[in-house]
Each structure stands twice: as C-alpha cells, then as structure tokens.
Amino acid sequence: MASRITRSPGIKDVAALAGVSASTASKALNRTGHLREETRMRVQQAAETLGFVPDGRGRALASGRSFTVGLITTDSSGRFSIPIMLGAEDALSAGEMALVLCDTRDDPLREHHYLKSLVARRVDGIIVTGRRTEPREPIDAPIPVVYAFSPSKDPRDTSVLVDDSGGAASAVQHLMALGRERIAHVTGPQSHLSARIRAAATSREAAAAFLGEPLYGEWSERWGRHAVDVLLRTQPDVDAITCGSDQIARGVCDRLRELGRSVPDDIAVTGYDNWSVMAMASRPPLTTVDMELEELGRRTANLLIDAIAGSPHPGPTHLPTRLIPRESTLGT
C-alpha cells in the first residue's frame, strides 16, 4: 500500500494500514485515550512504514497543548544554563516537546516581558534557572513552573537544587582518605550562598584537620594565586587546599608551581564545578566536584512534564554531586 501513496501520507492512510479508525490512530500517536498497547504499537508501526510525520498544529489543537516549554535564565554566559538546557532537552524530546530559551540578563523588566510572551504563546510550562544558588522571587504564571539551580523562595514551589554541602564534603573525604591532615579552603565571595555552604561543609567535614578560616575572595584564577601567598604566610604546613571553583583551583596550582611546590606531592588541590576548560587545562588536571547539571536539567524537565500532566511534586529536590579524581590529588 505504501508504494501507491504519491502524496505525503495522512492520518487516514496510517489508520487504513493499521486497520483502525482515524480517531483511534490519532489517539495512539498522541498517547491519549484508553487504548490497548497492542493497538498503539500497530499504529506506530504503520506510521513508521508510511513515513508519516504528524502535523504539530493538529496535534496541539487536538490536545489543547502547544508541546513547547519556556526556559527563563539570568545566566547570560551560559556557564550553568547551557548544560541544564541540554539535559532538559533530552527529557523533553522524548515527548516531542520543544524548548524556547529566554535570557533576561538579570533585568526584571525583560523577565516580565518574556513571561508575558511565553504565556501568550501558550507554552505548556516554564523552567526558571540562573547563575546563583540564592533563592529568588517566584514568578506569577497560570501554567506549571519548575525552578532549576536557582530555587524559589516559596518552599511550596518545585525546585531542583545541587547538594553543594555534600559535594564539598566529598572532596574533603577524598583528601583525608589519601592521608592529608592539614586542609585549607579558598573560595569565592562570602556574599554568595554557594561559597558559604561549601566553606561550611569543608570545615565541618575536615574537623580538626581544618586550618584557620576559609579564605573568601573572587571566582577567579587571580584570587587563587593571591590566596596561596596569604595561606603560606599563615599556614606554611598546609598539605591540601580545597577550592570553591575550578578557576580558583587553577590559579592555586599555577602559584604553587611558581613557588616550587609540587602538586600533589607537597600540596594536593581540589576544585569545584568540573568545568572542563579549567579543570583539564590546569597543570596538573584538577580533581573536582561535578554538579551534574545535565542530570539536574533532565530531572527538572521530567518534574515539569509531570506537573503539566496534573501530577506536580511540590517542594525542593536536592541532587547529588560526583567527585572526579584526577592528577591534582592522585599524581601521575
């Protein structure tokens, strides 16, 4: 039968080949209605045989959905939002849903404009993310919303977060298992929640092995280099330095090398983020904590899909991190 169709096959052609009505074929392809799995499979096979491509507009009209999701972010650089977006697209594509990216550039008026535009486009739901882990004001939308990385201040909202405390603790556990006994911590601005959480977890996990106070500064290689000079003046017997980011850790390694200190023989160093452009370019490559942002994006999208289907999961969800051991603690 497929060879006799000279036009693009339609739903009636699929129905005829599958031996069902057009309405049944439509329900089977749209995963709606109460059909036997055998029927759904037969219709799907017929559609694949004919090369049938569903009409997105017709699908939307039939279901009352647009099969699109908006992603609103304040992370203009894409450092955090891009891997989250990639993970979200993995989950959404399984349901043949598209994602629309909106960068607010930290401008509340721009965010309000994008929100109105997405609602006007009748998106099925919205993912909200950013470059900071501080709770943010919730957005007011008549459709499901899930927050990723940057949680909502409303504890009833669905938010998916990184377990920063667990990630920092895993770096300390790794160092102590290697026999390190004098551990220092260098991190970013004290005004950043993620810096404070990682510092507190490091101090708590290291306990008596923790040296002095956390050194707060910038998320930069320059600060990492400067922090080494400060640290060695006050804690010359340090044998391990955990850092709040890979950028800081790369600067730490650079300065230690300039001073003739071997990494990791004299001083082991760990980073945080598993940002490959930093972690792998460091000399030596960094042992670091991966925040698993793509998995965070997938989990966020799946929670949004559930909410769109009428089964929301309110409240925060913390996802585990993963320690990536490399030469900066293990040596060559």
PDB file of N, CA, C and O in Angstrom, residues 71-72 84 127-132 146-152 158-162 296-297 300-301:
ATOM      1  N   LEU A  71      12.231  28.361  28.826  1.00  0.00           N
ATOM      2  CA  LEU A  71      13.308  28.341  29.826  1.00  0.00           C
ATOM      3  C   LEU A  71      13.776  29.777  30.014  1.00  0.00           C
ATOM      4  O   LEU A  71      14.320  30.392  29.092  1.00  0.00           O
ATOM      5  N   ILE A  72      13.543  30.310  31.203  1.00  0.00           N
ATOM      6  CA  ILE A  72      13.944  31.675  31.537  1.00  0.00           C
ATOM      7  C   ILE A  72      15.196  31.606  32.392  1.00  0.00           C
ATOM      8  O   ILE A  72      15.223  30.927  33.416  1.00  0.00           O
ATOM      9  N   ILE A  84      22.183  22.744  31.792  1.00  0.00           N
ATOM     10  CA  ILE A  84      20.823  22.490  32.283  1.00  0.00           C
ATOM     11  C   ILE A  84      19.864  22.389  31.106  1.00  0.00           C
ATOM     12  O   ILE A  84      19.000  21.504  31.058  1.00  0.00           O
ATOM     13  N   ILE A 127      10.563  26.543  32.779  1.00  0.00           N
ATOM     14  CA  ILE A 127      11.696  26.254  33.645  1.00  0.00           C
ATOM     15  C   ILE A 127      12.402  27.574  33.929  1.00  0.00           C
ATOM     16  O   ILE A 127      12.659  28.359  33.010  1.00  0.00           O
ATOM     17  N   VAL A 128      12.709  27.829  35.194  1.00  0.00           N
ATOM     18  CA  VAL A 128      13.405  29.060  35.589  1.00  0.00           C
ATOM     19  C   VAL A 128      14.754  28.676  36.182  1.00  0.00           C
ATOM     20  O   VAL A 128      14.823  27.818  37.070  1.00  0.00           O
ATOM     21  N   THR A 129      15.831  29.300  35.685  1.00  0.00           N
ATOM     22  CA  THR A 129      17.165  28.993  36.204  1.00  0.00           C
ATOM     23  C   THR A 129      18.019  30.256  36.210  1.00  0.00           C
ATOM     24  O   THR A 129      17.570  31.322  35.815  1.00  0.00           O
ATOM     25  N   GLY A 130      19.265  30.141  36.687  1.00  0.00           N
ATOM     26  CA  GLY A 130      20.141  31.302  36.763  1.00  0.00           C
ATOM     27  C   GLY A 130      21.554  30.885  37.093  1.00  0.00           C
ATOM     28  O   GLY A 130      21.895  29.700  37.071  1.00  0.00           O
ATOM     29  N   ARG A 131      22.401  31.853  37.442  1.00  0.00           N
ATOM     30  CA  ARG A 131      23.810  31.565  37.719  1.00  0.00           C
ATOM     31  C   ARG A 131      24.124  31.569  39.208  1.00  0.00           C
ATOM     32  O   ARG A 131      25.280  31.374  39.588  1.00  0.00           O
ATOM     33  N   ARG A 132      23.141  31.835  40.057  1.00  0.00           N
ATOM     34  CA  ARG A 132      23.352  31.866  41.511  1.00  0.00           C
ATOM     35  C   ARG A 132      22.417  30.869  42.174  1.00  0.00           C
ATOM     36  O   ARG A 132      21.347  30.530  41.651  1.00  0.00           O
ATOM     37  N   VAL A 146       8.827  25.137  37.153  1.00  0.00           N
ATOM     38  CA  VAL A 146       9.801  24.413  37.968  1.00  0.00           C
ATOM     39  C   VAL A 146      11.102  25.208  37.946  1.00  0.00           C
ATOM     40  O   VAL A 146      11.527  25.693  36.897  1.00  0.00           O
ATOM     41  N   TYR A 147      11.738  25.342  39.104  1.00  0.00           N
ATOM     42  CA  TYR A 147      12.966  26.112  39.250  1.00  0.00           C
ATOM     43  C   TYR A 147      14.159  25.166  39.296  1.00  0.00           C
ATOM     44  O   TYR A 147      14.126  24.146  39.987  1.00  0.00           O
ATOM     45  N   ALA A 148      15.228  25.527  38.559  1.00  0.00           N
ATOM     46  CA  ALA A 148      16.425  24.697  38.497  1.00  0.00           C
ATOM     47  C   ALA A 148      17.644  25.496  38.921  1.00  0.00           C
ATOM     48  O   ALA A 148      17.868  26.600  38.412  1.00  0.00           O
ATOM     49  N   PHE A 149      18.427  24.965  39.848  1.00  0.00           N
ATOM     50  CA  PHE A 149      19.673  25.575  40.316  1.00  0.00           C
ATOM     51  C   PHE A 149      19.419  26.805  41.186  1.00  0.00           C
ATOM     52  O   PHE A 149      19.996  26.959  42.237  1.00  0.00           O
ATOM     53  N   SER A 150      18.576  27.722  40.710  1.00  0.00           N
ATOM     54  CA  SER A 150      18.188  28.907  41.477  1.00  0.00           C
ATOM     55  C   SER A 150      16.774  28.674  42.012  1.00  0.00           C
ATOM     56  O   SER A 150      15.801  28.816  41.267  1.00  0.00           O
ATOM     57  N   PRO A 151      16.623  28.273  43.273  1.00  0.00           N
ATOM     58  CA  PRO A 151      15.321  27.861  43.785  1.00  0.00           C
ATOM     59  C   PRO A 151      14.378  29.038  44.017  1.00  0.00           C
ATOM     60  O   PRO A 151      14.798  30.196  44.104  1.00  0.00           O
ATOM     61  N   SER A 152      13.103  28.724  44.138  1.00  0.00           N
ATOM     62  CA  SER A 152      12.099  29.719  44.503  1.00  0.00           C
ATOM     63  C   SER A 152      12.131  29.956  46.006  1.00  0.00           C
ATOM     64  O   SER A 152      12.424  29.048  46.795  1.00  0.00           O
ATOM     65  N   THR A 158       8.151  23.857  43.154  1.00  0.00           N
ATOM     66  CA  THR A 158       9.055  22.772  42.796  1.00  0.00           C
ATOM     67  C   THR A 158      10.400  23.347  42.386  1.00  0.00           C
ATOM     68  O   THR A 158      10.488  24.109  41.428  1.00  0.00           O
ATOM     69  N   SER A 159      11.449  22.988  43.128  1.00  0.00           N
ATOM     70  CA  SER A 159      12.801  23.467  42.841  1.00  0.00           C
ATOM     71  C   SER A 159      13.762  22.279  42.852  1.00  0.00           C
ATOM     72  O   SER A 159      13.662  21.407  43.714  1.00  0.00           O
ATOM     73  N   VAL A 160      14.697  22.262  41.900  1.00  0.00           N
ATOM     74  CA  VAL A 160      15.704  21.200  41.827  1.00  0.00           C
ATOM     75  C   VAL A 160      17.066  21.838  42.058  1.00  0.00           C
ATOM     76  O   VAL A 160      17.472  22.737  41.319  1.00  0.00           O
ATOM     77  N   LEU A 161      17.770  21.371  43.095  1.00  0.00           N
ATOM     78  CA  LEU A 161      18.987  22.036  43.556  1.00  0.00           C
ATOM     79  C   LEU A 161      20.179  21.085  43.575  1.00  0.00           C
ATOM     80  O   LEU A 161      20.024  19.862  43.642  1.00  0.00           O
ATOM     81  N   VAL A 162      21.371  21.676  43.557  1.00  0.00           N
ATOM     82  CA  VAL A 162      22.612  20.919  43.717  1.00  0.00           C
ATOM     83  C   VAL A 162      22.908  20.761  45.212  1.00  0.00           C
ATOM     84  O   VAL A 162      22.749  21.708  45.988  1.00  0.00           O
ATOM     85  N   LEU A 296      20.575  17.468  36.347  1.00  0.00           N
ATOM     86  CA  LEU A 296      19.660  18.398  37.005  1.00  0.00           C
ATOM     87  C   LEU A 296      18.627  18.913  36.015  1.00  0.00           C
ATOM     88  O   LEU A 296      17.444  19.031  36.329  1.00  0.00           O
ATOM     89  N   GLY A 297      19.075  19.210  34.777  1.00  0.00           N
ATOM     90  CA  GLY A 297      18.151  19.659  33.743  1.00  0.00           C
ATOM     91  C   GLY A 297      17.144  18.593  33.367  1.00  0.00           C
ATOM     92  O   GLY A 297      15.959  18.874  33.176  1.00  0.00           O
ATOM     93  N   THR A 300      14.628  18.269  36.205  1.00  0.00           N
ATOM     94  CA  THR A 300      13.729  19.429  36.187  1.00  0.00           C
ATOM     95  C   THR A 300      12.664  19.271  35.116  1.00  0.00           C
ATOM     96  O   THR A 300      11.475  19.496  35.360  1.00  0.00           O
ATOM     97  N   ALA A 301      13.082  18.890  33.911  1.00  0.00           N
ATOM     98  CA  ALA A 301      12.131  18.739  32.807  1.00  0.00           C
ATOM     99  C   ALA A 301      11.118  17.638  33.095  1.00  0.00           C
ATOM    100  O   ALA A 301       9.929  17.782  32.796  1.00  0.00           O
TER     101      ALA A 301
END
